[in-house]
């Protein structure tokens, strides 16, 4: 089988809540997502998606994804999309770095492989564990009382795990954490995610002030070394995200006892192939994981579901359903949350069918 063409689509994904806010005053009103269609000489097409969290979260941005694909895709014509390791080596050879650019291509090729094999992607990624996967809800940064109210509201919808967006003024963040924890039950999990937003002295103030609270601390500072200094001065469970972007980073973190949980974002690693490698390494090392991506719609949510559902249950700290945050559906067959959980499709591939009436015409098309 050979790749004969690649189409690239752009789609806006507005938010139900109007905007999404996190540390240091950063916010996004409408997410700019890129959908990729990979066509083959066998008449089978696969679909992928990449959606950076604006240009100020990770070294990635929406227009950069499309620009990078325009550079990368022509060099993949004639490659076998079912040979995922070889394809990733080819992408790395012809484009150094920029893993998020490669992510949607890799995702689409897993969709193709599943369709060829007649199996859902989660089966190919390692098998299906349990009936579904547990989800968290990200709570956009607002005043403390409003965030606590939002936590309570989403808890009534079935969520039991919450990622509180902090990383603002320490005094207010302390109040946010305490207010949110008060509306939860003992079995519920609360993560205070600073998204690199605190300086070390601010992070120390917060972790000391909430040391009696049942809360996880996620990515308090910008660098690995800064986060490690906080980790060594708190007994609260610790999550690393932004600085975990490779297997080398995971191995270093384990050697330094730097974290209890890591966040595996599909596009941060360059697609499902490398994210699965990181996932399997974490399982071998006994590290729990949040399985997700930077953002996205139905196609990314489907990919997340397959990777999460194929992760041994005890190592899956949580996952997410981005398609429930946005008002626009871009594909049929995507997983939908039920009582704070979601299941991967049992159909071949990712199990989705793009809504081309929503995607419109491709913004770019590369043919053999």
C-alpha atoms as one frame of an Amber mdcrd trajectory, in Angstrom:
protein
   0.000   0.000   0.000   1.209   3.499  -0.810   0.218   7.021   0.164  -1.129
   8.778  -2.924  -2.295  12.081  -1.472  -2.792  14.251   1.583  -5.582  16.786
   2.124  -5.489  19.394   4.867  -8.594  21.060   6.329  -8.978  23.935   8.788
 -11.883  24.163  11.219 -12.793  26.486  14.097 -13.924  24.942  17.378 -15.817
  27.429  19.598 -16.167  26.636  23.292 -19.357  26.003  25.268 -18.013  28.143
  28.121 -17.057  31.024  25.807 -13.363  30.901  26.583 -10.734  28.758  28.261
  -8.302  30.461  30.653  -5.201  29.180  32.376  -2.026  30.524  34.006  -0.542
  33.986  33.532  -3.733  35.363  32.009  -3.612  33.155  28.903  -6.899  32.315
  27.241  -8.425  31.046  23.995 -11.939  31.786  22.670 -11.977  29.622  19.526
  -9.625  26.722  18.866  -8.065  26.511  15.412  -7.877  22.833  14.465  -6.259
  21.103  11.496  -7.676  17.878  10.051  -5.584  15.671   7.767  -6.830  13.106
   5.246  -4.271  10.559   4.016  -5.313   8.733   0.828  -3.882   5.461  -0.493
  -3.725   3.467  -3.717  -5.984   0.859  -2.062  -8.860   3.336  -1.866  -8.608
   3.520   1.940  -8.299   6.913   3.614  -7.332   7.725   7.172  -7.971  10.844
   9.240  -5.995  12.688  11.882  -6.212  15.992  13.734  -3.875  18.399  15.500
  -5.021  21.376  17.563  -2.454  23.376  19.549  -3.661  25.197  22.664  -3.058
  28.569  21.006   0.509  29.769  20.312   1.451  30.395  23.960   1.213  26.957
  25.566   3.737  24.639  23.869   6.127  25.432  20.974   3.315  24.843  18.477
   0.679  26.931  16.738  -2.180  26.198  14.344  -0.850  27.943  11.235   2.514
  26.278  11.890   0.878  22.852  11.738  -0.530  23.592   8.298   2.664  25.206
   7.063   4.675  22.232   8.301   2.318  19.770   6.644   2.730  21.587   3.351
   6.473  20.986   3.661   6.238  17.425   4.971   3.370  15.765   3.099   4.836
  15.782  -0.447   7.832  13.836   0.832   5.565  11.054   2.109   3.940  10.273
  -1.223   4.739   6.649  -2.068   5.384   5.627   1.542   3.507   2.692   3.078
   1.106   4.105   5.719   0.821   0.748   7.492   4.532   0.651   8.332   4.299
   3.093  11.226   7.848   2.840  12.565   9.346   3.284   9.104   6.989   6.162
   8.364   7.990   7.960  11.567  11.673   7.498  10.768  11.028   8.977   7.336
   9.191  11.959   8.819  12.048  12.544  11.267  14.586  12.340   8.458  12.865
  14.828   6.178  11.793  17.237   8.961  13.849  17.746  12.103  11.754  18.394
  15.188   8.231  19.862  14.991   6.561  16.729  16.392   3.110  18.321  16.439
   3.264  18.721  12.637   3.774  14.965  12.279   1.085  13.971  14.775  -1.980
  14.171  12.511  -0.199  12.208   9.743   0.743   9.449  12.180  -2.799   9.411
  13.612  -4.325   9.113  10.133  -2.023   6.214   9.303  -3.109   4.347  12.447
  -6.673   4.874  11.209  -5.657   3.314   7.888  -3.875   0.403   9.595  -6.962
  -0.360  11.661  -9.176  -0.322   8.591  -6.791  -2.635   6.721  -6.630  -5.031
   9.676 -10.358  -4.768  10.398  -9.553  -3.878  14.006 -10.054  -0.835  16.231
  -6.895   1.150  16.911  -7.026   0.367  20.648  -6.616  -3.339  19.838  -3.544
  -2.545  17.756  -2.172  -0.306  20.513  -2.217  -3.099  23.060  -5.746  -4.280
  23.737  -8.873  -3.018  25.436  -8.789  -2.750  29.257 -12.187  -2.704  30.922
 -15.417  -1.249  29.621 -14.275   2.381  29.419 -11.695   4.962  30.547 -11.955
   7.540  33.326 -12.060  11.251  32.426 -11.138  14.484  34.128 -12.681  17.904
  33.631 -10.440  20.936  33.224 -11.766  23.884  35.209 -10.936  27.154  33.461
  -9.320  29.803  35.654 -11.929  32.026  37.268 -12.472  33.548  40.739 -12.298
  30.826  43.451 -16.025  30.648  44.217 -16.915  30.403  40.532 -14.377  27.609
  39.971 -15.756  25.684  42.944 -19.246  26.104  41.528 -18.060  24.776  38.161
 -16.430  21.781  39.850 -19.710  20.993  41.611 -21.634  21.369  38.353 -19.394
  18.998  36.416 -19.405  16.558  39.320 -23.188  16.386  38.966 -22.595  15.317
  35.341 -20.528  12.333  36.472 -16.931  13.572  36.537 -14.885  12.539  39.559
 -11.499  13.952  38.555 -10.804  17.641  38.114  -7.894  19.688  36.825  -8.042
  23.117  38.413  -6.326  25.829  36.386  -4.168  27.788  38.808  -0.844  29.552
  38.201  -2.120  33.019  39.112  -1.604  35.003  42.321  -0.583  32.531  45.057
  -3.117  33.887  47.567  -5.949  33.409  45.106  -4.688  29.994  43.984  -4.617
  28.777  47.581  -8.222  29.880  47.898  -9.106  28.185  44.587  -7.667  24.860
  45.747  -9.382  24.940  49.137 -12.739  26.034  47.697 -12.712  23.299  45.049
 -11.721  20.555  47.477 -14.605  21.467  49.789 -17.228  20.567  47.177 -15.675
  17.150  46.458 -15.985  13.759  48.095 -12.981  11.883  49.540 -12.756   9.530
  46.537 -12.675  12.408  44.028  -9.298  13.521  42.691  -8.259  17.165  42.434
  -5.238  18.397  40.475  -3.954  21.961  40.804  -2.362  22.589  37.410  -0.214
  25.737  37.280   0.829  25.175  33.641   4.316  26.584  34.429   2.713  29.761
  35.831   4.460  30.072  39.225   7.949  31.218  40.054   9.653  28.921  42.547
   8.959  31.118  45.575   5.271  31.334  44.585   5.007  27.579  44.123   6.604
  27.007  47.526   4.069  29.325  49.143   1.174  27.427  47.590   2.357  23.887
  48.326   3.135  24.826  51.930  -0.248  26.512  52.381  -2.221  23.502  51.046
  -0.095  20.710  52.515  -3.124  19.545  54.517  -5.332  19.338  51.385  -5.838
  16.187  49.275  -4.556  17.660  46.004  -2.040  16.841  43.274   0.382  19.569
  42.132   0.945  19.705  38.376   3.765  21.473  36.495   4.224  24.374  38.942
   7.157  26.055  37.172   8.593  26.546  33.708  11.616  24.234  33.759  12.292
  20.692  34.878  14.887  21.844  37.409  12.517  24.403  38.934   9.741  21.804
  39.234  12.185  19.356  40.788  13.085  21.900  43.487   9.395  22.121  44.457
   8.932  18.351  44.292  11.768  17.915  46.804  10.058  20.259  49.239   6.530
  18.835  49.295   4.905  15.519  50.136   1.918  16.217  47.872   1.658  13.920
  44.824   3.331  15.508  41.816   2.485  15.592  38.105   4.777  16.704  35.267
   3.375  17.720  31.889   4.961  20.405  29.725   8.534  19.185  30.355   7.650
  15.549  29.568   8.076  15.434  25.791  10.253  12.368  25.158  11.251   8.998
  26.571  14.511  10.618  27.664  12.545  13.116  29.769  10.588  10.268  31.363
  13.752   8.325  32.170  15.390  11.395  33.702  12.277  12.115  35.765  12.193
   8.555  37.088  15.904   8.635  37.945  15.418  11.895  39.869  12.157  10.764
  41.533  10.706  13.932  40.012   7.051  12.909  39.665   4.339  10.416  40.495
   2.265  10.978  37.345   3.132  12.206  33.847   0.938  13.742  31.189   1.271
  12.084  27.764  -0.027  14.427  25.058  -0.242  12.744  21.649   0.904  15.707
  19.545   3.675  16.642  22.006   5.275  13.254  21.237   4.539  13.415  17.507
   1.592  11.041  17.198   0.207   7.768  18.492   3.338   5.777  17.597   5.643
   7.724  19.914   2.921   8.314  22.520   2.402   4.545  22.731   6.148   4.073
  23.198   6.101   6.589  26.075   2.974   4.952  27.527   4.518   1.488  27.497
   7.713   2.795  29.081   5.706   4.374  31.895   3.872   1.110  32.506   7.212
  -0.711  32.739   8.515   1.901  35.178   5.359   2.006  37.316   4.405   5.600
  36.457   0.714   6.536  36.192  -0.402   8.700  33.275  -2.897  11.210  32.055
  -3.527  10.345  28.393  -4.648  13.285  26.258  -3.521  15.947  23.777  -3.149
  19.724  23.742  -6.704  20.209  22.467  -8.954  19.086  19.637 -12.330  17.918
  18.422 -13.911  14.573  17.605 -10.942  13.011  15.797  -8.404  13.791  18.516
 -10.911  12.674  21.150 -11.237   9.351  19.314  -7.445   8.929  19.228  -7.200
   9.758  22.941  -9.912   7.192  23.699  -8.040   4.448  21.842  -4.723   5.176
  23.570  -6.379   5.520  26.993  -8.565   2.426  26.614  -5.502   0.358  25.645
  -3.629   1.483  28.771  -3.695  -0.887  31.776  -6.383   0.507  34.068  -4.195
   0.884  37.146  -1.747   3.087  35.195  -4.401   5.338  33.661  -4.649   8.229
  36.104  -7.162   9.946  33.833  -7.970  11.047  30.289 -10.115  13.680  28.598
 -12.970  14.214  26.153 -12.168  17.432  24.305 -15.174  17.112  22.004 -17.472
  17.853  24.966 -15.826  21.251  25.507 -16.585  22.552  21.997 -19.804  23.406
  20.203 -18.842  22.028  16.772 -18.807  18.332  15.873 -16.418  17.504  13.028
 -16.846  13.709  12.798 -19.467  11.035  13.319 -18.725   8.047  15.534 -16.529
   9.870  18.038 -16.724   8.717  21.670 -19.122  10.556  23.947 -18.791  10.798
  27.707 -21.152   8.856  29.947 -20.990   9.628  33.687 -17.457  10.999  33.449
 -16.094   8.113  31.386 -15.708   7.254  27.693 -15.070   4.163  25.590 -13.085
   3.726  22.394 -14.994   2.687  19.289 -15.125  -1.010  18.379 -15.216  -0.164
  14.650 -12.078  -0.619  12.516  -9.534   2.206  12.709 -10.411   5.231  14.815
 -14.094   4.562  14.180 -14.911   8.057  12.951 -16.265   9.548   9.718 -15.468
  13.230   9.075 -18.331  15.671   8.551 -17.170  17.183   5.285 -20.099  19.592
   5.283 -18.466  21.116   8.377 -14.852  20.830   7.210 -15.602  22.397   3.840
 -12.998  22.388   1.072  -9.401  21.471   1.886  -7.059  24.416   2.358  -4.320
  22.395   0.742  -4.170  19.203  -1.325  -1.105  17.197  -2.301  -1.413  14.457
  -4.944   1.009  11.911  -6.422
